[in-house]
Coordinates of N, CA and C in Angstrom, one line a residue:
X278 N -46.6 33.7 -46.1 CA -45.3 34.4 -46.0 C -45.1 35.0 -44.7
X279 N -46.2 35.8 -44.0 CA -45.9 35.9 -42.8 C -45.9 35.1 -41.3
X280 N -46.8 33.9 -41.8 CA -46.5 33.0 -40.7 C -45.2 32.1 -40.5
X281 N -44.5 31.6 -41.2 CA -43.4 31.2 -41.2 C -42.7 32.1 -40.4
X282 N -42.3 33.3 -40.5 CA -41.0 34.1 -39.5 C -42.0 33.6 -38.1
X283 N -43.7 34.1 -38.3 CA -43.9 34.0 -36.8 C -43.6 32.7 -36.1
X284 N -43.8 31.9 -36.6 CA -43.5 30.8 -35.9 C -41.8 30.3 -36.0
X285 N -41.1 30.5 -36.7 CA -40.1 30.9 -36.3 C -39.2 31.4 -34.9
X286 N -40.4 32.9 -34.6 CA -39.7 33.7 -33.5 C -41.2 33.0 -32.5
X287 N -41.7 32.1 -32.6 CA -42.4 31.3 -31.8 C -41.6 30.2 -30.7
X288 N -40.8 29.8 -31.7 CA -40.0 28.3 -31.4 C -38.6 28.8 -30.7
X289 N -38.0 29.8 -31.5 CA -37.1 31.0 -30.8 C -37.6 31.6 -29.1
X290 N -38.7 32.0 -28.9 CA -39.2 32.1 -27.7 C -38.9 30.8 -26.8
X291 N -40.3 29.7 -27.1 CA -39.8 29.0 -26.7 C -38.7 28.0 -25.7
X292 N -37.4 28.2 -27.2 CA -35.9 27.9 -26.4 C -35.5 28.9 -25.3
X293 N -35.7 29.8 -25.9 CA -35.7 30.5 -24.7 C -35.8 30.5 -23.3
X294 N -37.0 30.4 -23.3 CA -37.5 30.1 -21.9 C -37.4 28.7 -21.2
X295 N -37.0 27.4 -21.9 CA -36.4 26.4 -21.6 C -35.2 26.4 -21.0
X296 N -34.4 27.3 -22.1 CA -33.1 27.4 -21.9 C -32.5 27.8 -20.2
X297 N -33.0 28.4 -19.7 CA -33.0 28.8 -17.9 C -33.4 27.9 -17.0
X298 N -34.7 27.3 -17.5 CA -35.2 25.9 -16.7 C -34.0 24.9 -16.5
X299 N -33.3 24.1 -17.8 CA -32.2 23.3 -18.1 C -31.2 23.9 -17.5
X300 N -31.0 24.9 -17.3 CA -29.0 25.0 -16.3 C -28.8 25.7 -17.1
X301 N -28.9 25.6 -18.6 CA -27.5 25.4 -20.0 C -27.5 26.4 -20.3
X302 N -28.3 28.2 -19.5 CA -27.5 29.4 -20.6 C -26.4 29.5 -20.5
X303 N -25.8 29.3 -18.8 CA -24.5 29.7 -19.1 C -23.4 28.7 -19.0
X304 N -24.0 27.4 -19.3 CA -22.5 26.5 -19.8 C -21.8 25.8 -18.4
X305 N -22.0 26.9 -17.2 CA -21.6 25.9 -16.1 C -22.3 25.6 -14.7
X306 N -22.0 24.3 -14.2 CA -22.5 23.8 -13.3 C -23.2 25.2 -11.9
X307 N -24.5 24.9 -11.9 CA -24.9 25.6 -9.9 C -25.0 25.0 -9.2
X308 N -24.9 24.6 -8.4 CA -24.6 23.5 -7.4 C -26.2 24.1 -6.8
X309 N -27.4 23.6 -6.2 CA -28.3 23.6 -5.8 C -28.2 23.5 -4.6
X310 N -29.5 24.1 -4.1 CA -29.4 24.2 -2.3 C -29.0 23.1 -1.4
X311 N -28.6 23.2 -0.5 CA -28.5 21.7 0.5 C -29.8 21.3 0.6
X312 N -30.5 22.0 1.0 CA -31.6 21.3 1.4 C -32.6 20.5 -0.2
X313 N -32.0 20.5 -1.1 CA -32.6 20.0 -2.5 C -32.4 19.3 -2.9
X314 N -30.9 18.9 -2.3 CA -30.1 17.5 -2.6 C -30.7 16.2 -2.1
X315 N -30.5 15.2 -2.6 CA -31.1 13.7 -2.0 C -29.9 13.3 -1.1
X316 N -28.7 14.0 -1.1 CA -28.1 13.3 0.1 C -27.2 14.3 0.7
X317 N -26.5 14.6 2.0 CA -26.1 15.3 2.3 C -24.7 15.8 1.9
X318 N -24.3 17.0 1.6 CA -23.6 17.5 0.8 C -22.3 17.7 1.7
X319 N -21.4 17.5 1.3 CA -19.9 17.5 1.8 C -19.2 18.8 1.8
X320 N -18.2 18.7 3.0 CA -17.1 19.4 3.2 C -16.7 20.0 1.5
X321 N -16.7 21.7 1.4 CA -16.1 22.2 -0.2 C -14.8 21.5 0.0
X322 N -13.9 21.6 0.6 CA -12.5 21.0 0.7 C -11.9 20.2 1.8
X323 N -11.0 19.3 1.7 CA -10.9 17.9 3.0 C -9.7 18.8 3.6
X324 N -9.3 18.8 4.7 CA -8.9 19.2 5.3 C -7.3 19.4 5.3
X325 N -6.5 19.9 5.5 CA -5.2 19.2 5.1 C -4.7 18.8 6.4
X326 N -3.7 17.5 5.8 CA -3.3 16.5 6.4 C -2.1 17.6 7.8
X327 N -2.2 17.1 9.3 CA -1.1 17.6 9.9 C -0.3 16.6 10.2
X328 N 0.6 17.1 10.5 CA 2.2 16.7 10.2 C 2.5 15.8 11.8
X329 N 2.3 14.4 12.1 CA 2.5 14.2 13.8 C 4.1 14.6 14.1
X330 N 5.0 13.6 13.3 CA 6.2 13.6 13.5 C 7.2 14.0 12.2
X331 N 8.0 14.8 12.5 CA 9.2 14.7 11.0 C 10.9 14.1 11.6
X332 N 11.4 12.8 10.5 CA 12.9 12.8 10.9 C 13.4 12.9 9.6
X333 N 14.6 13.4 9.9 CA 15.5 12.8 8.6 C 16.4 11.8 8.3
X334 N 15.9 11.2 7.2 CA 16.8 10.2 6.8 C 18.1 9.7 6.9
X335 N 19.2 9.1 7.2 CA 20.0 9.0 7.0 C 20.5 8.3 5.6
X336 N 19.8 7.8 4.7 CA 19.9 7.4 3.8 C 19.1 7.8 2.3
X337 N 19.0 6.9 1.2 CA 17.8 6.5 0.2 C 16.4 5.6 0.3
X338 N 15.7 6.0 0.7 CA 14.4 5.4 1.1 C 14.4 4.1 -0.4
X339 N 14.3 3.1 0.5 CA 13.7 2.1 -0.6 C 12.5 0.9 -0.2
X340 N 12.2 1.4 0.9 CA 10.6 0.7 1.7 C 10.3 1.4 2.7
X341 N 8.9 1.3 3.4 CA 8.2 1.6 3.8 C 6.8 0.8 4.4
X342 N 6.9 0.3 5.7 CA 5.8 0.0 6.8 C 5.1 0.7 7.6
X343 N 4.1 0.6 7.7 CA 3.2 0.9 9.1 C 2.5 -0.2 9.8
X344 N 2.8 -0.7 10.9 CA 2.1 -0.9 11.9 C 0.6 -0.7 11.8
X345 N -0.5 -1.4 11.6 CA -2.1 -0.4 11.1 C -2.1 0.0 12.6
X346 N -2.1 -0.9 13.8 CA -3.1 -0.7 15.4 C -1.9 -0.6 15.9
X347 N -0.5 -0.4 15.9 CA 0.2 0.0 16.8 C 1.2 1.1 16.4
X348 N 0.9 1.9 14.9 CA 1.6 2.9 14.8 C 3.2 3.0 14.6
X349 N 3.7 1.9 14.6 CA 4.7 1.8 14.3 C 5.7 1.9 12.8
X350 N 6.4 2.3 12.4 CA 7.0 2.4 11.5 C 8.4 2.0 10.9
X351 N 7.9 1.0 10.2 CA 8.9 0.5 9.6 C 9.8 0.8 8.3
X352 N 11.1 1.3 8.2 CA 11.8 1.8 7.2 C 13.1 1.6 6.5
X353 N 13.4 1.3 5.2 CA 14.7 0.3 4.7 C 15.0 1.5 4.7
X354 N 16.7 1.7 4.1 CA 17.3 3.1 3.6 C 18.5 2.4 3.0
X355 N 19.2 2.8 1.8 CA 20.5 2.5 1.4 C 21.1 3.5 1.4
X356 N 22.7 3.2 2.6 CA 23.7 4.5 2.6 C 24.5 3.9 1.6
X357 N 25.0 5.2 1.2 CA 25.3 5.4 -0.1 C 26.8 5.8 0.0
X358 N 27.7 5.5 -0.1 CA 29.1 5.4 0.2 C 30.5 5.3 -0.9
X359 N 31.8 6.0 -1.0 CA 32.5 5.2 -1.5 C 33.2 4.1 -1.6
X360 N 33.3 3.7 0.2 CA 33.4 2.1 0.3 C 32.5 1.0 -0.4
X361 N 31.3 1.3 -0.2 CA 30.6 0.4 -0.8 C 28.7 0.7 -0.2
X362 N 28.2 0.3 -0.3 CA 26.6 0.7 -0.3 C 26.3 -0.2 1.0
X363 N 25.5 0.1 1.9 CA 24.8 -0.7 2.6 C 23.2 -0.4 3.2
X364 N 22.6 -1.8 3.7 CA 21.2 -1.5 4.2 C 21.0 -1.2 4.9
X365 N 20.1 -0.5 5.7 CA 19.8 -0.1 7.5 C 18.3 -0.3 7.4
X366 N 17.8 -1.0 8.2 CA 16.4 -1.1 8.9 C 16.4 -0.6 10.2
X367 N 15.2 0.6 9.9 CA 14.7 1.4 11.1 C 13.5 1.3 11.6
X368 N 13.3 1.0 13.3 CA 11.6 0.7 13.4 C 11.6 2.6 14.0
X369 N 10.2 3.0 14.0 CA 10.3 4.2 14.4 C 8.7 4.1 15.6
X370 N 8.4 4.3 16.5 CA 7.6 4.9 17.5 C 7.0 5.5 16.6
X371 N 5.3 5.2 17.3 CA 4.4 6.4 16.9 C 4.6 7.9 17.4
X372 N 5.2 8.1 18.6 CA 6.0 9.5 18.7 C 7.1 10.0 17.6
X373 N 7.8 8.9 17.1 CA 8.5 9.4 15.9 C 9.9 9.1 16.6
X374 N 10.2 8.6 17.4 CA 11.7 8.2 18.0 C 11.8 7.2 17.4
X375 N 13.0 6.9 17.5 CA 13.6 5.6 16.6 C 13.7 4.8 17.7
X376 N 13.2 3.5 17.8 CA 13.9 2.7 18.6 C 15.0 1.6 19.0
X377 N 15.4 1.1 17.0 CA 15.9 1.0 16.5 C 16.7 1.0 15.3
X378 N 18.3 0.6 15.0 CA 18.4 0.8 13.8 C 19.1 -0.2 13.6
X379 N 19.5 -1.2 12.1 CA 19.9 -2.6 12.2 C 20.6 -2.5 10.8
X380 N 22.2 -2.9 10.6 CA 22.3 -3.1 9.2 C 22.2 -4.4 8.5
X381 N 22.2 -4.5 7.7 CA 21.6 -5.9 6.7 C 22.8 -6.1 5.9
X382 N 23.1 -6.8 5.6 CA 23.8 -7.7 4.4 C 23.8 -7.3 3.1
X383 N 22.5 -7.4 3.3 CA 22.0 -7.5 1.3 C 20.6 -6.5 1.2
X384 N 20.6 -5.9 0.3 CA 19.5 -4.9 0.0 C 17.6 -5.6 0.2
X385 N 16.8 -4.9 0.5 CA 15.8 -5.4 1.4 C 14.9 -5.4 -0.2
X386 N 14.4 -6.9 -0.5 CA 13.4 -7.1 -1.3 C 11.9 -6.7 -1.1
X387 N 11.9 -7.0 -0.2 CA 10.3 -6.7 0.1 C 10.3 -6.8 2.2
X388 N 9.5 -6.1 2.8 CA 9.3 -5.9 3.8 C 8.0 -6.0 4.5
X389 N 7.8 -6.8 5.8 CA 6.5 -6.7 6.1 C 6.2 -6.6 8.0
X390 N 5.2 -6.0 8.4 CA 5.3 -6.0 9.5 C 3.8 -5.9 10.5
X391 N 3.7 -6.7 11.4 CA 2.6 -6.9 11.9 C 1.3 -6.1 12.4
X392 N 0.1 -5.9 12.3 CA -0.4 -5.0 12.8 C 0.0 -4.5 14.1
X393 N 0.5 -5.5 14.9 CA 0.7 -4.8 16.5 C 2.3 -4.0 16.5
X394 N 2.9 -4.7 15.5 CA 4.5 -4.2 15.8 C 5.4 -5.1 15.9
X395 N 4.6 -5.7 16.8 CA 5.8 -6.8 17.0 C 6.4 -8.4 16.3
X396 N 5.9 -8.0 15.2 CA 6.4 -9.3 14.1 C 7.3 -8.6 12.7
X397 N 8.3 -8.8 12.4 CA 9.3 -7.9 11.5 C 9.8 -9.1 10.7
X398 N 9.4 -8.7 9.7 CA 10.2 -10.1 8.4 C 10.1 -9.0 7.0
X399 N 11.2 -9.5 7.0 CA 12.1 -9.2 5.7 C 12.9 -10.1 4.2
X400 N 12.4 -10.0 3.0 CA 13.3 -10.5 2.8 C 14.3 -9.9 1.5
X401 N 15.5 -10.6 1.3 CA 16.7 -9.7 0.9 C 17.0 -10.3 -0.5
X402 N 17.7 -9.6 -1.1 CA 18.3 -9.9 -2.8 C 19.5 -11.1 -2.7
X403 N 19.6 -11.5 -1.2 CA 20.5 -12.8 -1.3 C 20.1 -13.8 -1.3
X404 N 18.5 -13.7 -1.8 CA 17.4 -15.0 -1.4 C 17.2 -15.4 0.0
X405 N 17.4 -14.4 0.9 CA 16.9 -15.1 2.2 C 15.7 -14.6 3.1
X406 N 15.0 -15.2 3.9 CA 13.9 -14.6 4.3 C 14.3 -14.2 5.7
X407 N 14.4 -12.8 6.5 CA 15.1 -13.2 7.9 C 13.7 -12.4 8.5
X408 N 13.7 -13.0 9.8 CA 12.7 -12.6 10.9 C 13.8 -11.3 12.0
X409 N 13.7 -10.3 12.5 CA 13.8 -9.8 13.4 C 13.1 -9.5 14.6
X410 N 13.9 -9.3 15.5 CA 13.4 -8.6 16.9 C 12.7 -7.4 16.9
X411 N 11.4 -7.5 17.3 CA 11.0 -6.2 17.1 C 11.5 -5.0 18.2
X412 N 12.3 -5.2 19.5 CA 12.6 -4.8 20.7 C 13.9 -4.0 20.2
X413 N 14.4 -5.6 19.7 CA 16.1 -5.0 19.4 C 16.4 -4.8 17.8
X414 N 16.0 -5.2 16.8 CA 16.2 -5.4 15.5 C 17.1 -6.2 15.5
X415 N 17.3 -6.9 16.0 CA 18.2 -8.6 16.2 C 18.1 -9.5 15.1
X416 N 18.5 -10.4 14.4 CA 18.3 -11.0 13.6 C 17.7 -12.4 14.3
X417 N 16.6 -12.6 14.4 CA 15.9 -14.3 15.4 C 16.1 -15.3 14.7
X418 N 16.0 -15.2 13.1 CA 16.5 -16.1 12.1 C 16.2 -16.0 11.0
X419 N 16.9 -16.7 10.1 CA 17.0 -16.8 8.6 C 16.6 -17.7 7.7
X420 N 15.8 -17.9 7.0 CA 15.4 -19.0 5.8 C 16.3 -18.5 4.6
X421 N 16.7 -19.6 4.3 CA 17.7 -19.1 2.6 C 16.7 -20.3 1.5
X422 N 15.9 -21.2 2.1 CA 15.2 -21.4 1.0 C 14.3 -20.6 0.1
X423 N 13.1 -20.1 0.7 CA 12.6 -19.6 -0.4 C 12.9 -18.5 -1.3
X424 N 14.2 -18.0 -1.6 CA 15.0 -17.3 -2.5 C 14.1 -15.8 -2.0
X425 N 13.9 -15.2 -3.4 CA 13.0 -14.0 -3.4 C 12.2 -14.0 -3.0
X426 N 11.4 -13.0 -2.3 CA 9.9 -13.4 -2.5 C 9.3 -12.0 -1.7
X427 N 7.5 -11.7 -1.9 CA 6.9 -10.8 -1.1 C 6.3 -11.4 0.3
X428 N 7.0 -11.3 1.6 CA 6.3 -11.7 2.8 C 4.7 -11.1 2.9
X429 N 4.2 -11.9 3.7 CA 2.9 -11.2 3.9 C 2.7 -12.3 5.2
X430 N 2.5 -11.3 5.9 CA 2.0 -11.2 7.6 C 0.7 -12.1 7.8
X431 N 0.6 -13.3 8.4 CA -1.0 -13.9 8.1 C -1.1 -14.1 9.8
X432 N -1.5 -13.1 10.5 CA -1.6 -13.2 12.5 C -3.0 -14.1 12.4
X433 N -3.9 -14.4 11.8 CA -4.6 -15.3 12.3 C -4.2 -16.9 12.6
X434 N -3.6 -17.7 11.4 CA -3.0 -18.6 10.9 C -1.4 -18.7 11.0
X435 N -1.1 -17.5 12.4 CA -0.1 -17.1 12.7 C 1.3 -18.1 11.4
X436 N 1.4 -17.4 10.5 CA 2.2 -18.0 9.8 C 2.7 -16.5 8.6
X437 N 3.7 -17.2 7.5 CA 4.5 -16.1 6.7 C 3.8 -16.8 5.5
X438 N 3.6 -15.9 4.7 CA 3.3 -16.3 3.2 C 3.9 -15.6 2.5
X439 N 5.1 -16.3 1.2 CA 6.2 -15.8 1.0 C 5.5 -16.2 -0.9
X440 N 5.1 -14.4 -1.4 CA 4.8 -15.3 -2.8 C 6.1 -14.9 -4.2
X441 N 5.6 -15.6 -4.9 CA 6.9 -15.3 -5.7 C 6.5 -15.3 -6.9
X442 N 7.4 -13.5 -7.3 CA 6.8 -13.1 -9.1 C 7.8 -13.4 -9.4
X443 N 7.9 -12.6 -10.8 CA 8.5 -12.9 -11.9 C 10.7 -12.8 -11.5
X444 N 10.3 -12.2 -10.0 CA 12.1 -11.5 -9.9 C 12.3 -13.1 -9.3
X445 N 11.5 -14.3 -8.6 CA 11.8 -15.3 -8.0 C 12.3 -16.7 -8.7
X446 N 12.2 -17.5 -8.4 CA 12.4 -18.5 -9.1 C 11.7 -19.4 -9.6
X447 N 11.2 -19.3 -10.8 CA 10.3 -20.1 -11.5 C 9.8 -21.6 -11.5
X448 N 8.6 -21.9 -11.1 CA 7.8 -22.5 -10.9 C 7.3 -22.8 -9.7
X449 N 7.7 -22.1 -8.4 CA 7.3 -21.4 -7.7 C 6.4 -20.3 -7.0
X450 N 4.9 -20.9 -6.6 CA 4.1 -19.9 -6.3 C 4.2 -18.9 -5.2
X451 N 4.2 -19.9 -4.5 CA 4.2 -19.5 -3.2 C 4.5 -20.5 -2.0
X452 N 5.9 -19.7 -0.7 CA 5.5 -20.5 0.5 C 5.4 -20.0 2.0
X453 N 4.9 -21.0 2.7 CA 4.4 -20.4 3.9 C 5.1 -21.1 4.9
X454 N 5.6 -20.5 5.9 CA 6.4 -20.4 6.7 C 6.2 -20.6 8.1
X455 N 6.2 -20.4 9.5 CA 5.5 -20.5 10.6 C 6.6 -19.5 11.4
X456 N 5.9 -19.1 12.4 CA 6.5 -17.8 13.3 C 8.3 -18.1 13.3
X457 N 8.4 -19.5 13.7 CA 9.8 -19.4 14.3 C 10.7 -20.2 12.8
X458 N 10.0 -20.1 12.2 CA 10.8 -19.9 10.7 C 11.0 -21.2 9.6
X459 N 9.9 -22.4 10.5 CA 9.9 -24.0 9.3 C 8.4 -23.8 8.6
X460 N 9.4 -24.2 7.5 CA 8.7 -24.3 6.2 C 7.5 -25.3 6.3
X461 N 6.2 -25.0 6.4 CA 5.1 -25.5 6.8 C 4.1 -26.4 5.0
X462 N 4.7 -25.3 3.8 CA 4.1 -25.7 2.8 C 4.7 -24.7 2.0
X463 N 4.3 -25.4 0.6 CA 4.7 -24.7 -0.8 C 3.9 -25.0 -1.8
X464 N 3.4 -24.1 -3.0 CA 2.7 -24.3 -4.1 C 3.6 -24.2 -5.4
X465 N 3.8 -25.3 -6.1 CA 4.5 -25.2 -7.2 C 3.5 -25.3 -8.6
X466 N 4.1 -24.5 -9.2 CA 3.1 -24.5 -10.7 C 4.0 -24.5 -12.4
X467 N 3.7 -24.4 -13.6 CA 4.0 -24.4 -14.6 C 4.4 -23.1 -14.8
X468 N 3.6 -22.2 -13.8 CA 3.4 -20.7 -14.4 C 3.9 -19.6 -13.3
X469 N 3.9 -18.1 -14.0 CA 4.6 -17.6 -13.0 C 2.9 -16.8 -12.4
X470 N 2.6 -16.2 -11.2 CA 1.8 -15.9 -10.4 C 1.8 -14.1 -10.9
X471 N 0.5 -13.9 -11.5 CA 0.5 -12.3 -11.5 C 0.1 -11.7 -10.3
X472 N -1.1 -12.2 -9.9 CA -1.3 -11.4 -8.2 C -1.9 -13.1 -7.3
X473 N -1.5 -12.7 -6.1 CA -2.1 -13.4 -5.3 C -2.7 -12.6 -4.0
X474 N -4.0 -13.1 -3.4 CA -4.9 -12.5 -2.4 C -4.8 -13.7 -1.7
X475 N -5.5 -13.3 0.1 CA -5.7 -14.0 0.8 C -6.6 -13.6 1.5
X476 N -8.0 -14.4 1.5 CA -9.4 -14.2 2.4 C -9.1 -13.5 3.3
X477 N -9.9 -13.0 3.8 CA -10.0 -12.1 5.4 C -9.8 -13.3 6.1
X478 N -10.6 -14.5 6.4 CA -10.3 -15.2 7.1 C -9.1 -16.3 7.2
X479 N -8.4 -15.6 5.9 CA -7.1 -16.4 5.8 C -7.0 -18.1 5.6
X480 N -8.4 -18.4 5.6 CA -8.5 -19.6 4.9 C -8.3 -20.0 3.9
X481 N -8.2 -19.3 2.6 CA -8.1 -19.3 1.2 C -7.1 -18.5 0.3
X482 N -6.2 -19.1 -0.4 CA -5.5 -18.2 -1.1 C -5.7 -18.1 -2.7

């Protein structure tokens, strides 16, 4: 009769003294010494982001480019009017000056633009693919074949790869283009394309 409680308030001890070893009396994390950790311990908070340049819009933002190596910035906007609605493409300086501004026709489907800057292709809800000036925002030329589609910049294979979802025209994968704007190739299929990649080396799609 009396060993039972003892051992009881035996096993009770016990947890006890476990219970501090394990972390868990009080329920929340201690973060342990630096020097205890197996890898080096990080900044408590990242830094916040500063601000290089601010403009204001003259429109409704409906894309967005960067330039990766030349900082450049590329930007659609729709003004919003009661004549009627129109597009403006803006390239902007890494200082944040505009260098240009260009209106469009037809509202901008998808937009793309070179790592250095100086390659600008767009294409529009009138099905056409147009290339611009990156100096002047000039229009260099237009493809009206490949209808809809997402450009994508390929500078190795210096060429356009124009792919096409569900908003394009069906049974059409994808096509590729060449700088000054002929149609070099096309992938037709049964089906429509959920994602499409392209190797780093741009050998493979």
């Amino acid at each position: 009769m009396v060993k039972r409680p003892l051992r009881r308030l035996a096993v009770l001890a016990l947890i006890a003294l476990l219970l501090p070893l394990t972390g868990c009396s009080t329920g929340r994390y201690r973060p342990g010494r630096a020097e205890d950790l197996p890898f080096p311990r990080g900044p408590d908070a990242l830094p916040a982001p500063k601000i290089q340049w601010r403009h204001k819009l003259d429109g409704r933002l409906t894309d967005l480019s960067v330039a990766s190596d030349a900082g450049r910035v590329l930007v659609a906007e729709v003004l919003e009017s009661i004549s009627g609605n129109r597009t403006q493409l803006s390239l902007f300086a890494p200082s944040g000056t505009r260098v240009w501004r260009a209106t469009l026709d037809a509202p901008v489907r998808a937009q793309a633009i070179s790592s250095s800057g100086e390659l600008i292709v767009v294409s529009t809800y009138q099905e056409e693919l147009l290339r611009l000036d990156a100096k002047t925002g000039e229009i260099l030329w237009k493809a009206g074949d490949p209808g809809m589609c997402r450009p994508a910049i390929l500078e190795k294979s210096t060429s356009i790869l124009c792919q096409h979802d569900d908003d394009a025209s069906p049974g059409l994968v994808f096509q590729v283009f060449s700088f000054d704007g002929k149609k070099t190739r096309e992938q037709k299929a049964p089906w429509d394309p959920l994602l499409l990649k392209v190797s780093r080396d741009e050998s493979r799609i």
